[in-house]
mmCIF file of C-alpha atoms in Angstrom:
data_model
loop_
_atom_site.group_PDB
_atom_site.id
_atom_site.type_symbol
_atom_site.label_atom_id
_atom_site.label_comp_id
_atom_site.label_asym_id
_atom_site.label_seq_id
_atom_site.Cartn_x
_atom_site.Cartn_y
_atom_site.Cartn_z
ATOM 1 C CA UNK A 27 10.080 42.019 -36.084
ATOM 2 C CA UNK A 28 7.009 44.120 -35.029
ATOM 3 C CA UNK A 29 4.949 41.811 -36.860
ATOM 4 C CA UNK A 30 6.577 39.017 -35.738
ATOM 5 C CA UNK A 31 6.048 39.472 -32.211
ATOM 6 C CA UNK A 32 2.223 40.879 -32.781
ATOM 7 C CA UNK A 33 1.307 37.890 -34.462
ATOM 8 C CA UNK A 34 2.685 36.107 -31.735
ATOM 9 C CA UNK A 35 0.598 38.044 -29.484
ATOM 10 C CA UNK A 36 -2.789 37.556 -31.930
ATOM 11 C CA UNK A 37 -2.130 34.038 -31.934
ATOM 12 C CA UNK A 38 -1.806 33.456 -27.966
ATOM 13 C CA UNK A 39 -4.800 35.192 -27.305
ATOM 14 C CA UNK A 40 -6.549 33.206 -30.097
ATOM 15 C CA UNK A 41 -5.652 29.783 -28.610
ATOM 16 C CA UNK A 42 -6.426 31.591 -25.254
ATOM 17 C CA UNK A 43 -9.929 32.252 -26.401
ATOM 18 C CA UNK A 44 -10.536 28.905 -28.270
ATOM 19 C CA UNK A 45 -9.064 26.890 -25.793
ATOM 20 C CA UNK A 46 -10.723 28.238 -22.919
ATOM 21 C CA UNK A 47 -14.049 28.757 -24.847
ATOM 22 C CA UNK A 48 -17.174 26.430 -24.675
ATOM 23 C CA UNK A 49 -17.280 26.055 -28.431
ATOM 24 C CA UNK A 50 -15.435 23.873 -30.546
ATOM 25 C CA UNK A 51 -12.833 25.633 -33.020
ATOM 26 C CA UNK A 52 -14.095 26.282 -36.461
ATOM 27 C CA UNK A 53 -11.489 25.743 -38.653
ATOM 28 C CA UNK A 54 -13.632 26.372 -42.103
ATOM 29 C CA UNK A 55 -14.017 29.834 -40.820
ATOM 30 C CA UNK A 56 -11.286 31.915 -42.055
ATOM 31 C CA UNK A 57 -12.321 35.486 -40.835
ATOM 32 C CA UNK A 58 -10.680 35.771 -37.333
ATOM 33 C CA UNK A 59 -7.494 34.621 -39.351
ATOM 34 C CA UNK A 60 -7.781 37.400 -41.928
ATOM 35 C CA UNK A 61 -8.772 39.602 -38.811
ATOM 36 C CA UNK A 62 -5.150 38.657 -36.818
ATOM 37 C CA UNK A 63 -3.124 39.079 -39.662
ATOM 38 C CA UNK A 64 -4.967 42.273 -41.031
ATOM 39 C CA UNK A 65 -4.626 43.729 -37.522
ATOM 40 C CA UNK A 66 -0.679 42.579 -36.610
ATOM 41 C CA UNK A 67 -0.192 44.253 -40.514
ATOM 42 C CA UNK A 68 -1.938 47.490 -39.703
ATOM 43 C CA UNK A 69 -0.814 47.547 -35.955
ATOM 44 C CA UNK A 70 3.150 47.025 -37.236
ATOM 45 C CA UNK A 71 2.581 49.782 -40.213
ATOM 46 C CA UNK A 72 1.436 52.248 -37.551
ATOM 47 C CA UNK A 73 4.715 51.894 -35.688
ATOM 48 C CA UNK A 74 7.126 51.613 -38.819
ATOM 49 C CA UNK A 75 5.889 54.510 -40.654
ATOM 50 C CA UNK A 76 6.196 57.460 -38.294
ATOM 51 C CA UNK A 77 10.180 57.981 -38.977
ATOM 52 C CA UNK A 78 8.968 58.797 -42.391
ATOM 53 C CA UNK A 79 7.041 61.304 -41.342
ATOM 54 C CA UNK A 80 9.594 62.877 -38.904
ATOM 55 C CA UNK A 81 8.614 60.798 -35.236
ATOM 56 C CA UNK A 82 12.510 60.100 -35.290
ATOM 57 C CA UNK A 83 14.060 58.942 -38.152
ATOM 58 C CA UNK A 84 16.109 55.851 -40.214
ATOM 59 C CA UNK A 85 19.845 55.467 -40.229
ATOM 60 C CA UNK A 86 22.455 53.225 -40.582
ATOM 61 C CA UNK A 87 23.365 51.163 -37.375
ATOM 62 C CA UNK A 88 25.893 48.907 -36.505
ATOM 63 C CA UNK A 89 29.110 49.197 -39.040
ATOM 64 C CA UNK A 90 26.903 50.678 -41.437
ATOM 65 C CA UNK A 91 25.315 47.990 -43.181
ATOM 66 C CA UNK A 92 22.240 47.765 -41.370
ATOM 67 C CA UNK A 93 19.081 50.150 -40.935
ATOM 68 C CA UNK A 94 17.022 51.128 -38.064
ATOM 69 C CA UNK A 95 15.566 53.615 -36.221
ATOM 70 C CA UNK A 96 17.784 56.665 -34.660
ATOM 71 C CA UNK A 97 18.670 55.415 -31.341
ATOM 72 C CA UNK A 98 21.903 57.280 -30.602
ATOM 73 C CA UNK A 99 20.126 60.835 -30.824
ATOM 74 C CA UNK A 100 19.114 62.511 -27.493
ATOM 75 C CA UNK A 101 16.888 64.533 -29.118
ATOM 76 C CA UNK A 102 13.285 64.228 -27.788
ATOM 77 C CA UNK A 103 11.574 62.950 -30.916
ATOM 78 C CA UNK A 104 14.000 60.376 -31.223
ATOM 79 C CA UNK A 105 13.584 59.279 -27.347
ATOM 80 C CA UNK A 106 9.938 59.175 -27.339
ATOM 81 C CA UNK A 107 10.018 57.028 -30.376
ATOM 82 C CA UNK A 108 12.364 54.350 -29.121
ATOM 83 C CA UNK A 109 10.356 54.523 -26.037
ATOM 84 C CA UNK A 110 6.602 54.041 -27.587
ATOM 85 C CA UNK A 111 8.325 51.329 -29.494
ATOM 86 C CA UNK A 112 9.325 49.257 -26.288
ATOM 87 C CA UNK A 113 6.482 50.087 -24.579
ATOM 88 C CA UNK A 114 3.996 49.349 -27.303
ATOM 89 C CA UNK A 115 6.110 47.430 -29.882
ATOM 90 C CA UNK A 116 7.526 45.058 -27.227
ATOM 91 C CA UNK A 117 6.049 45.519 -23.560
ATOM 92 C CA UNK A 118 2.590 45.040 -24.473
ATOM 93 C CA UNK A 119 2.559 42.199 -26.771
ATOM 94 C CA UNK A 120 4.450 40.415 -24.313
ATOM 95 C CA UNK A 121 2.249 40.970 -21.225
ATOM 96 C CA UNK A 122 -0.790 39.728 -23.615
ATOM 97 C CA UNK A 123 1.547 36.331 -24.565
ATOM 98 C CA UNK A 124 2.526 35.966 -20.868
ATOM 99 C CA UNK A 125 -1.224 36.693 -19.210
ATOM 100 C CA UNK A 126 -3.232 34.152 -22.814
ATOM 101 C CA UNK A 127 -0.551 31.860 -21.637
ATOM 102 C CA UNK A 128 -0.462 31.824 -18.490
ATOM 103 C CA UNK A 129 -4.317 31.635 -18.114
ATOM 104 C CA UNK A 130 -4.315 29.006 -20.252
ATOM 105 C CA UNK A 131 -1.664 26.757 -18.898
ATOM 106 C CA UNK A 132 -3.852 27.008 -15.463
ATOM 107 C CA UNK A 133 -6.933 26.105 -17.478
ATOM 108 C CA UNK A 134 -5.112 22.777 -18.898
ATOM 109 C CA UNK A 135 -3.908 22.259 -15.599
ATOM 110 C CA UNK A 136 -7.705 22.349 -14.271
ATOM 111 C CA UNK A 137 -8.789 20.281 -17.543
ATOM 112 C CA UNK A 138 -6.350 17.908 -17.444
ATOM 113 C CA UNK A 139 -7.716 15.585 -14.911
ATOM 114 C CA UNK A 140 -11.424 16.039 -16.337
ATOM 115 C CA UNK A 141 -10.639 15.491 -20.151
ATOM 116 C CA UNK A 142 -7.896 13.195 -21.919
ATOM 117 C CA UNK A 143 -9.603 13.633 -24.997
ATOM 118 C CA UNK A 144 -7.698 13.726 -28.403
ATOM 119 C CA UNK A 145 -8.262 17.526 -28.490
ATOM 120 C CA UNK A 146 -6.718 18.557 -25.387
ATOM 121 C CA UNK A 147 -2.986 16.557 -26.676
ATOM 122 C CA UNK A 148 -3.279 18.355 -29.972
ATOM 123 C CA UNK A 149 -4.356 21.521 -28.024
ATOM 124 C CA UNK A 150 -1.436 20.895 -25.537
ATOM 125 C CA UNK A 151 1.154 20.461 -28.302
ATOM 126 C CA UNK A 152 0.000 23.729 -30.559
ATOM 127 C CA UNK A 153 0.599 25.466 -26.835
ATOM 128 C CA UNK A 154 4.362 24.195 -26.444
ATOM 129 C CA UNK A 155 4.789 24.808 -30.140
ATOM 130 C CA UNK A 156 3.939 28.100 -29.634
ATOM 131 C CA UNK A 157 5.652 29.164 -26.411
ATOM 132 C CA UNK A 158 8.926 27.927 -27.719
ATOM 133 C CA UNK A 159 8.031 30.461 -30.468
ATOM 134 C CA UNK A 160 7.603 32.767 -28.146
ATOM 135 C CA UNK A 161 11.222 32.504 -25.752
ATOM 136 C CA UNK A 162 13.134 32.091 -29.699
ATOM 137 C CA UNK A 163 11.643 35.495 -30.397
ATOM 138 C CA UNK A 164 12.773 37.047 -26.909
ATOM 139 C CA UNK A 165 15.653 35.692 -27.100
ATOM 140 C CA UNK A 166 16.032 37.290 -30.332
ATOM 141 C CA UNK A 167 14.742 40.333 -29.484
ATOM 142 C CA UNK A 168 15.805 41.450 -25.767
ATOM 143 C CA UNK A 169 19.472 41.561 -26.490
ATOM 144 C CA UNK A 170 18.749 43.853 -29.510
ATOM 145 C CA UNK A 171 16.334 46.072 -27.191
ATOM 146 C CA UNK A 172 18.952 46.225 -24.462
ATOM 147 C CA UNK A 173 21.292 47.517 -27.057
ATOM 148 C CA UNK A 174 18.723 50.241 -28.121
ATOM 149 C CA UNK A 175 17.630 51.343 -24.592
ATOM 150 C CA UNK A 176 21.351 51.472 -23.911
ATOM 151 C CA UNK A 177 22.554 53.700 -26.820
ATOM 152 C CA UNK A 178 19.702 55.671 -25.967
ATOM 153 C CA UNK A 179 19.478 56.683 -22.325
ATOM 154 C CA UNK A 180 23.340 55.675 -21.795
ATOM 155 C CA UNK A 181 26.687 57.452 -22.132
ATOM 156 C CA UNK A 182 27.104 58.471 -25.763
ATOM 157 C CA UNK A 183 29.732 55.754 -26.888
ATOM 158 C CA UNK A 184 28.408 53.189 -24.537
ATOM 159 C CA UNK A 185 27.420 50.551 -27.492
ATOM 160 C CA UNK A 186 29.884 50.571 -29.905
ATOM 161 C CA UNK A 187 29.250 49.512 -33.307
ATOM 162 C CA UNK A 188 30.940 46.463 -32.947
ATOM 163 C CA UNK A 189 29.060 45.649 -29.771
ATOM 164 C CA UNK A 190 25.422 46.022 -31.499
ATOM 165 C CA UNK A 191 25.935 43.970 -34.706
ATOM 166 C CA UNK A 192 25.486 40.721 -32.780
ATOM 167 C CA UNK A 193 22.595 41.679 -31.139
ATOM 168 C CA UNK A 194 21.110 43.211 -34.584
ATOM 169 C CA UNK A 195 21.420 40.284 -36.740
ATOM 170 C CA UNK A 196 20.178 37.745 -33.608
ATOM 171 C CA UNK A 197 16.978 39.919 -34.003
ATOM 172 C CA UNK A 198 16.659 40.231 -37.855
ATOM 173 C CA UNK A 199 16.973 36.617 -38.188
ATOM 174 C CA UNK A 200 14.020 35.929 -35.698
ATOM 175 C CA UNK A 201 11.780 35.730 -38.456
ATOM 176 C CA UNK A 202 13.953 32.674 -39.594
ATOM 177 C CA UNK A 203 13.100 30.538 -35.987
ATOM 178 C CA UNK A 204 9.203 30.327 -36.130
ATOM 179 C CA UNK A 205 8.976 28.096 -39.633
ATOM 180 C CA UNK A 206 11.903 25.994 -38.461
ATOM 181 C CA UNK A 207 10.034 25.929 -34.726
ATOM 182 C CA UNK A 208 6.830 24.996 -36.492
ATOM 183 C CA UNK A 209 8.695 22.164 -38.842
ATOM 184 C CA UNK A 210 10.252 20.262 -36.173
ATOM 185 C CA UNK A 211 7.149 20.599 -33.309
ATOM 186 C CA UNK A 212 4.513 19.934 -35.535
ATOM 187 C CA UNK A 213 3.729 16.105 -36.231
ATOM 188 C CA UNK A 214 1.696 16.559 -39.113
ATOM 189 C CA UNK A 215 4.416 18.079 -41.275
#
């Protein structure tokens, strides 16, 4: 999921720079690819990998056949973890998808009377492609983080394991939404 959404947020800032840049897209150039996926990679390890290490830790959730982080722990370790996670796993990405987009739907706007070109419609249509991406994974993920903020700063017994299994699997199967996203809004496949 943490890669998920940090590629999302790679990739908006990408077509943010590209689009709004002066230069035309190289597309033999593979190295800010590498350099997005390398960094959403490294970026999601960094998060993962503490509760290994003792930042919190891994249990079951739900009715026991799921895994993540501890959430129903008061314990400050545990807190501080779920909250650098929403802050930094969730918060941020999103603010950079919301501000590449939204700068960039007022630069088509501007452009849009200037240049009809062939470019700007394929540009246009990446852009929906993507922000449809973007509200699937949110509405993926929110429920799932409203469940975790809940368990942890609310009444123990607030979220019942029967009330966070829905929310759990919507976000584990976000993953599934992007290819089938990118199947149906892209013309070329």
């Amino acid at each position: 999921g943490i890669v998920s959404l940090t590629s999302l947020a790679v990739l908006s800032y990408e077509r943010y720079r590209t689009m709004t840049g002066t230069a035309a897209a190289d597309t033999t150039n593979y190295r800010k690819t590498w350099t997005g996926i390398v960094l959403s990679w490294t970026y999601s390890l960094v998060w993962t990998v503490p509760p290994l290490f003792g930042w919190s830790s891994y249990r079951p959730e739900g009715p026991g056949t799921m895994c993540s982080v501890n959430r129903h722990s008061k314990d400050a370790n545990d807190v501080s973890y779920i909250i650098g996670l929403f802050v930094f796993c969730l918060v941020i990405p999103v603010v950079i998808i919301v501000y590449s987009y939204g700068k960039l739907l007022r630069a088509i706007r501007q452009a849009s009377g200037v240049n009809k070109g062939m470019g700007r419609t394929r540009a246009q249509r990446i852009l929906v492609m993507v922000v449809v991406m973007v509200i699937c994974f949110l509405l993926c993920w929110l429920p799932y983080a409203t469940v975790a903020l809940t368990a942890t700063f609310g009444k123990p017994g607030l979220t019942t394991p029967a009330a966070s299994v829905i929310p759990s699997i919507l976000a584990k199967s976000s993953t599934v939404y992007n290819p089938i996203t990118y199947i149906f809004l892209n013309k070329q496949v």
